[in-house]
Amino acid sequence: LIVQASHVGLDEATGSYGMCRRVKTANGDHGPTCGKLAIVIAPFIDSYHLASMTTLCTLSDSGEVTVDVDTQFLDQKRKLGTVLKFQDMFKYIDDAIQPPKRVSSVRAAYEASDAFAAHLIASVRAETSKEVVRNTPFPIGKALTPSYFRCVYNQEAPDEPHGTIINNIQSTMPVIVSGDAPPLLAAISNAQAEFETSYRSVSSSPIYRDKNFFYIAGINIDISPTEETAKAHRSEFMRTHFVPWAAYYHTLRGERCLMEQDELFAKLESYAEATQQESLQRERSLFREDPHRYGV
């Protein structure tokens, strides 16, 4: 039996993911549940937030949108961080991007494509329920969606042990850093990548061939204790809920089975008491926001 899981903390009081309360520290401090994941995604989150706040957009009276951007976010040779997909954002003339409308020492302003301008205005309306104020620069903010940027990591040799995690989640990093709960999305993405790699290894390895073998992967949600839960569970330690993603098993009789999440949860629910089924359904919904479905 092999159980594999990425960890993510949950503060039930705020509903936020990523941090957990260390009750045995002097001041009951909060810290990341999985330090490796937190270290890996931190610079990408910082870079995305900087790009989303410093990329300024302006809607003119004529309806033209100008995008004023720090040129570091246009650098295709950047080693680490956010790079805009400017080919999808700026207006073309004769199969070439229009020259910038203005240039300064570290910034350049371009006319937005019709498609991006429409996306930007719709995003502002959805987020604020207001129309865009004309001739007034505003940050691109949440309109910088995964369709319009990449997260690059061009180091020659990713340092272990973080290199494996970066390889696991780099393709889904735009969804992770722009989401409402980056630590949760990172844990999900890492668990999915680890399952795929491990499944291909153990299902073909001769080491496990002559054994009854079961492998299951998912995420562990570490729930910070409160005074109320500590009394209810008679423990000051965090509670951990395991949320399965997929499983694989084979037997000495020659049976082989890859169980996707729907089948896996159906099997678990068939064994669960009625009072446990609501909890299973709630935990299952966490994987509905699958980073891989965004196609980035």
CSV table of C-alpha atoms in Angstrom, one decimal:
chain,number,residue,atom,x,y,z
A,1,LEU,CA,0.0,0.0,0.0
A,2,ILE,CA,1.3,3.4,-1.0
A,3,VAL,CA,-0.5,6.6,-0.1
A,4,GLN,CA,0.8,9.8,-1.7
A,5,ALA,CA,-0.4,13.3,-0.9
A,6,SER,CA,0.5,17.0,-1.2
A,7,HIS,CA,-0.3,19.1,1.9
A,8,VAL,CA,-2.2,22.3,2.2
A,9,GLY,CA,-3.4,24.1,5.3
A,10,LEU,CA,-6.9,25.4,5.9
A,11,ASP,CA,-7.9,28.1,8.4
A,12,GLU,CA,-11.6,27.4,9.0
A,13,ALA,CA,-12.1,30.8,10.6
A,14,THR,CA,-11.3,32.6,7.4
A,15,GLY,CA,-11.7,29.9,4.8
A,16,SER,CA,-8.2,30.6,3.5
A,17,TYR,CA,-5.8,27.9,2.3
A,18,GLY,CA,-2.1,27.6,2.7
A,19,MET,CA,-1.4,28.4,6.4
A,20,CYS,CA,-2.0,26.5,9.5
A,21,ARG,CA,-1.6,27.3,13.2
A,22,ARG,CA,1.3,25.8,15.0
A,23,VAL,CA,-0.2,25.4,18.4
A,24,LYS,CA,3.0,24.1,20.1
A,25,THR,CA,5.0,27.2,19.2
A,26,ALA,CA,5.4,29.9,21.8
A,27,ASN,CA,2.8,32.2,20.3
A,28,GLY,CA,0.6,29.8,18.4
A,29,ASP,CA,2.1,31.1,15.1
A,30,HIS,CA,0.8,30.5,11.7
A,31,GLY,CA,3.0,29.0,8.9
A,32,PRO,CA,2.7,27.2,5.6
A,33,THR,CA,1.8,23.5,5.8
A,34,CYS,CA,4.1,22.6,2.9
A,35,GLY,CA,7.2,24.7,3.0
A,36,LYS,CA,8.5,23.4,-0.3
A,37,LEU,CA,5.3,24.3,-2.3
A,38,ALA,CA,5.2,27.7,-0.5
A,39,ILE,CA,8.8,28.5,-1.5
A,40,VAL,CA,8.3,27.4,-5.1
A,41,ILE,CA,5.2,29.4,-5.8
A,42,ALA,CA,6.1,32.5,-3.8
A,43,PRO,CA,8.3,34.3,-6.5
A,44,PHE,CA,5.8,33.5,-9.2
A,45,ILE,CA,2.9,34.9,-7.1
A,46,ASP,CA,5.0,38.1,-6.4
A,47,SER,CA,5.8,38.5,-10.1
A,48,TYR,CA,2.2,38.1,-11.1
A,49,HIS,CA,0.9,40.6,-8.6
A,50,LEU,CA,3.6,43.1,-9.7
A,51,ALA,CA,2.5,42.7,-13.3
A,52,SER,CA,-1.2,42.9,-12.5
A,53,MET,CA,-0.7,46.1,-10.5
A,54,THR,CA,1.8,47.9,-12.6
A,55,THR,CA,0.4,47.2,-16.1
A,56,LEU,CA,-1.8,50.2,-16.7
A,57,CYS,CA,-4.6,50.4,-19.1
A,58,THR,CA,-6.4,53.5,-20.5
A,59,LEU,CA,-9.6,53.7,-22.5
A,60,SER,CA,-9.8,56.8,-24.7
A,61,ASP,CA,-12.9,58.7,-25.8
A,62,SER,CA,-12.6,57.1,-29.2
A,63,GLY,CA,-12.7,53.6,-27.6
A,64,GLU,CA,-9.0,52.8,-28.1
A,65,VAL,CA,-7.3,50.9,-25.2
A,66,THR,CA,-3.7,51.6,-24.5
A,67,VAL,CA,-1.6,49.1,-22.4
A,68,ASP,CA,1.4,50.7,-20.6
A,69,VAL,CA,3.7,47.9,-19.4
A,70,ASP,CA,7.0,47.5,-17.6
A,71,THR,CA,9.3,46.0,-20.3
A,72,GLN,CA,10.6,43.3,-18.0
A,73,PHE,CA,7.2,41.5,-18.5
A,74,LEU,CA,7.8,41.5,-22.3
A,75,ASP,CA,11.3,39.9,-22.0
A,76,GLN,CA,11.1,36.5,-23.7
A,77,LYS,CA,14.5,35.6,-22.2
A,78,ARG,CA,13.5,36.3,-18.7
A,79,LYS,CA,14.9,33.8,-16.2
A,80,LEU,CA,12.0,33.6,-13.7
A,81,GLY,CA,8.6,35.2,-13.4
A,82,THR,CA,5.7,36.5,-15.5
A,83,VAL,CA,6.0,37.1,-19.2
A,84,LEU,CA,3.0,38.6,-21.1
A,85,LYS,CA,1.7,36.9,-24.2
A,86,PHE,CA,1.9,40.3,-26.0
A,87,GLN,CA,1.1,38.7,-29.3
A,88,ASP,CA,-2.5,38.1,-28.0
A,89,MET,CA,-2.7,41.6,-26.3
A,90,PHE,CA,-1.5,44.2,-28.8
A,91,LYS,CA,-2.8,45.3,-32.1
A,92,TYR,CA,-1.2,44.1,-35.4
A,93,ILE,CA,-0.6,45.8,-38.7
A,94,ASP,CA,0.4,43.7,-41.7
A,95,ASP,CA,1.2,40.7,-39.5
A,96,ALA,CA,3.5,42.7,-37.2
A,97,ILE,CA,2.7,44.3,-33.8
A,98,GLN,CA,2.3,48.1,-34.1
A,99,PRO,CA,5.2,50.1,-32.8
A,100,PRO,CA,4.7,51.4,-29.2
A,101,LYS,CA,2.8,54.6,-28.9
A,102,ARG,CA,5.4,55.8,-26.4
A,103,VAL,CA,8.6,54.5,-24.7
A,104,SER,CA,10.4,55.4,-21.5
A,105,SER,CA,13.5,54.0,-19.8
A,106,VAL,CA,11.7,50.9,-18.4
A,107,ARG,CA,8.2,51.1,-19.9
A,108,ALA,CA,6.4,50.9,-23.2
A,109,ALA,CA,2.8,51.6,-24.2
A,110,TYR,CA,1.0,49.7,-27.0
A,111,GLU,CA,-2.5,49.8,-28.5
A,112,ALA,CA,-4.5,46.8,-27.4
A,113,SER,CA,-6.0,44.4,-29.9
A,114,ASP,CA,-9.8,44.5,-30.3
A,115,ALA,CA,-10.1,41.1,-28.6
A,116,PHE,CA,-8.1,42.0,-25.6
A,117,ALA,CA,-9.8,45.4,-25.3
A,118,ALA,CA,-13.2,43.7,-25.2
A,119,HIS,CA,-11.9,41.2,-22.6
A,120,LEU,CA,-10.5,44.0,-20.4
A,121,ILE,CA,-13.6,46.0,-20.4
A,122,ALA,CA,-15.8,43.0,-19.7
A,123,SER,CA,-13.5,41.9,-16.9
A,124,VAL,CA,-13.7,45.4,-15.2
A,125,ARG,CA,-17.5,45.3,-15.5
A,126,ALA,CA,-17.7,41.8,-14.0
A,127,GLU,CA,-15.4,42.7,-11.1
A,128,THR,CA,-16.7,46.2,-10.2
A,129,SER,CA,-20.2,46.3,-11.7
A,130,LYS,CA,-19.1,49.6,-13.2
A,131,GLU,CA,-18.1,51.0,-16.6
A,132,VAL,CA,-14.5,51.8,-17.3
A,133,VAL,CA,-13.7,55.5,-16.6
A,134,ARG,CA,-12.3,57.0,-19.8
A,135,ASN,CA,-8.9,58.7,-20.1
A,136,THR,CA,-8.0,57.4,-16.6
A,137,PRO,CA,-5.2,54.8,-16.2
A,138,PHE,CA,-6.1,51.7,-14.2
A,139,PRO,CA,-4.2,48.5,-13.3
A,140,ILE,CA,-5.0,45.5,-15.4
A,141,GLY,CA,-5.7,43.5,-12.2
A,142,LYS,CA,-7.7,40.3,-12.6
A,143,ALA,CA,-8.1,40.9,-16.3
A,144,LEU,CA,-4.5,39.4,-16.5
A,145,THR,CA,-5.9,35.9,-16.9
A,146,PRO,CA,-3.9,32.7,-17.8
A,147,SER,CA,-4.6,33.3,-21.4
A,148,TYR,CA,-2.4,36.4,-21.5
A,149,PHE,CA,0.7,35.4,-19.6
A,150,ARG,CA,3.2,32.7,-19.0
A,151,CYS,CA,5.3,31.8,-15.9
A,152,VAL,CA,8.9,31.1,-16.9
A,153,TYR,CA,11.6,29.3,-15.1
A,154,ASN,CA,14.7,29.2,-17.3
A,155,GLN,CA,17.3,28.3,-14.7
A,156,GLU,CA,19.9,25.9,-16.2
A,157,ALA,CA,19.6,23.3,-13.5
A,158,PRO,CA,16.7,23.5,-11.0
A,159,ASP,CA,18.0,22.9,-7.5
A,160,GLU,CA,16.7,19.8,-5.8
A,161,PRO,CA,14.5,19.2,-3.9
A,162,HIS,CA,12.5,22.1,-5.4
A,163,GLY,CA,13.3,21.2,-9.0
A,164,THR,CA,10.8,18.3,-9.1
A,165,ILE,CA,8.0,20.4,-7.8
A,166,ILE,CA,8.7,23.2,-10.3
A,167,ASN,CA,8.6,20.6,-13.1
A,168,ASN,CA,5.4,19.2,-11.8
A,169,ILE,CA,3.4,22.5,-11.6
A,170,GLN,CA,5.1,25.0,-14.0
A,171,SER,CA,2.7,24.3,-16.9
A,172,THR,CA,-0.3,25.2,-14.6
A,173,MET,CA,1.5,28.0,-12.7
A,174,PRO,CA,-0.5,30.8,-14.5
A,175,VAL,CA,-3.8,29.2,-13.2
A,176,ILE,CA,-2.2,28.8,-9.7
A,177,VAL,CA,-0.9,32.3,-9.2
A,178,SER,CA,-4.0,34.1,-10.6
A,179,GLY,CA,-6.5,31.9,-8.7
A,180,ASP,CA,-8.2,32.8,-5.4
A,181,ALA,CA,-6.3,30.0,-3.5
A,182,PRO,CA,-2.8,29.5,-4.9
A,183,PRO,CA,-1.6,27.0,-2.2
A,184,LEU,CA,-4.7,24.8,-2.8
A,185,LEU,CA,-4.3,24.9,-6.6
A,186,ALA,CA,-0.6,24.2,-6.3
A,187,ALA,CA,-1.2,21.2,-4.0
A,188,ILE,CA,-3.8,19.8,-6.5
A,189,SER,CA,-1.6,20.3,-9.5
A,190,ASN,CA,1.4,18.7,-7.8
A,191,ALA,CA,-0.7,15.7,-6.6
A,192,GLN,CA,-2.0,15.1,-10.2
A,193,ALA,CA,1.5,15.3,-11.7
A,194,GLU,CA,2.9,13.0,-9.0
A,195,PHE,CA,0.2,10.4,-9.6
A,196,GLU,CA,0.8,10.3,-13.3
A,197,THR,CA,4.5,9.9,-12.9
A,198,SER,CA,4.3,7.3,-10.1
A,199,TYR,CA,1.5,5.3,-11.9
A,200,ARG,CA,3.6,4.9,-15.0
A,201,SER,CA,6.6,3.8,-12.9
A,202,VAL,CA,4.9,1.3,-10.5
A,203,SER,CA,2.5,-0.2,-13.1
A,204,SER,CA,5.4,-1.3,-15.2
A,205,SER,CA,8.1,-2.0,-12.5
A,206,PRO,CA,9.1,-5.7,-12.0
A,207,ILE,CA,9.6,-4.8,-8.3
A,208,TYR,CA,5.9,-4.7,-7.7
A,209,ARG,CA,4.8,-7.3,-10.2
A,210,ASP,CA,4.6,-10.3,-7.9
A,211,LYS,CA,2.7,-8.5,-5.1
A,212,ASN,CA,-0.8,-7.4,-4.3
A,213,PHE,CA,-0.3,-3.7,-4.8
A,214,PHE,CA,-2.5,-0.6,-4.1
A,215,TYR,CA,-1.5,3.0,-4.8
A,216,ILE,CA,-3.7,6.1,-4.1
A,217,ALA,CA,-2.9,9.8,-4.4
A,218,GLY,CA,-4.6,13.0,-3.4
A,219,ILE,CA,-4.2,16.0,-1.1
A,220,ASN,CA,-4.0,16.3,2.7
A,221,ILE,CA,-5.9,19.3,4.0
A,222,ASP,CA,-4.5,20.3,7.4
A,223,ILE,CA,-7.1,22.1,9.4
A,224,SER,CA,-5.9,24.5,12.1
A,225,PRO,CA,-7.3,23.9,15.5
A,226,THR,CA,-9.5,26.5,17.2
A,227,GLU,CA,-10.5,26.5,20.9
A,228,GLU,CA,-13.9,25.0,20.0
A,229,THR,CA,-12.5,22.2,17.8
A,230,ALA,CA,-9.7,21.4,20.3
A,231,LYS,CA,-12.3,20.9,23.0
A,232,ALA,CA,-14.6,18.9,20.6
A,233,HIS,CA,-11.8,16.6,19.5
A,234,ARG,CA,-9.9,16.6,22.8
A,235,SER,CA,-6.7,17.5,20.9
A,236,GLU,CA,-4.8,20.7,20.2
A,237,PHE,CA,-3.2,19.2,17.0
A,238,MET,CA,-4.5,19.9,13.5
A,239,ARG,CA,-7.0,17.6,11.8
A,240,THR,CA,-6.0,16.2,8.5
A,241,HIS,CA,-8.6,15.3,5.8
A,242,PHE,CA,-7.4,13.2,2.9
A,243,VAL,CA,-9.1,14.0,-0.5
A,244,PRO,CA,-8.4,11.3,-3.1
A,245,TRP,CA,-7.5,12.1,-6.7
A,246,ALA,CA,-7.0,8.7,-8.3
A,247,ALA,CA,-5.8,5.2,-7.5
A,248,TYR,CA,-4.3,2.1,-9.1
A,249,TYR,CA,-4.1,-1.5,-8.0
A,250,HIS,CA,-3.0,-4.9,-9.3
A,251,THR,CA,-3.3,-8.3,-7.8
A,252,LEU,CA,-1.5,-11.6,-7.9
A,253,ARG,CA,-4.5,-13.0,-9.8
A,254,GLY,CA,-3.6,-10.6,-12.7
A,255,GLU,CA,-6.2,-8.0,-12.0
A,256,ARG,CA,-5.2,-4.4,-13.0
A,257,CYS,CA,-7.3,-1.3,-12.4
A,258,LEU,CA,-6.8,2.4,-12.7
A,259,MET,CA,-9.5,4.2,-10.7
A,260,GLU,CA,-10.4,7.7,-11.7
A,261,GLN,CA,-11.8,10.1,-9.1
A,262,ASP,CA,-15.5,9.5,-9.9
A,263,GLU,CA,-15.2,5.7,-9.6
A,264,LEU,CA,-13.0,6.1,-6.5
A,265,PHE,CA,-15.4,8.3,-4.7
A,266,ALA,CA,-18.3,6.0,-5.7
A,267,LYS,CA,-16.5,3.1,-4.1
A,268,LEU,CA,-15.8,5.1,-0.9
A,269,GLU,CA,-19.3,6.3,-0.7
A,270,SER,CA,-20.6,2.8,-1.0
A,271,TYR,CA,-18.8,2.0,2.3
A,272,ALA,CA,-19.5,5.3,4.0
A,273,GLU,CA,-22.3,5.9,6.5
A,274,ALA,CA,-24.9,8.4,5.4
A,275,THR,CA,-23.5,11.1,7.7
A,276,GLN,CA,-20.1,10.8,6.0
A,277,GLN,CA,-21.4,11.1,2.4
A,278,GLU,CA,-22.0,14.9,2.6
A,279,SER,CA,-18.4,15.3,3.7
A,280,LEU,CA,-17.1,13.2,0.8
A,281,GLN,CA,-19.1,15.2,-1.7
A,282,ARG,CA,-17.7,18.5,-0.3
A,283,GLU,CA,-14.1,17.3,-0.5
A,284,ARG,CA,-14.6,15.9,-4.0
A,285,SER,CA,-15.6,19.3,-5.2
A,286,LEU,CA,-12.1,20.7,-4.5
A,287,PHE,CA,-10.8,18.9,-7.6
A,288,ARG,CA,-13.5,20.4,-9.9
A,289,GLU,CA,-11.3,23.4,-10.4
A,290,ASP,CA,-8.7,21.2,-12.1
A,291,PRO,CA,-5.7,23.4,-13.3
A,292,HIS,CA,-5.1,21.0,-16.2
A,293,ARG,CA,-8.5,21.8,-17.7
A,294,TYR,CA,-7.4,25.3,-18.5
A,295,GLY,CA,-5.0,24.1,-21.2
A,296,VAL,CA,-2.1,26.2,-20.2
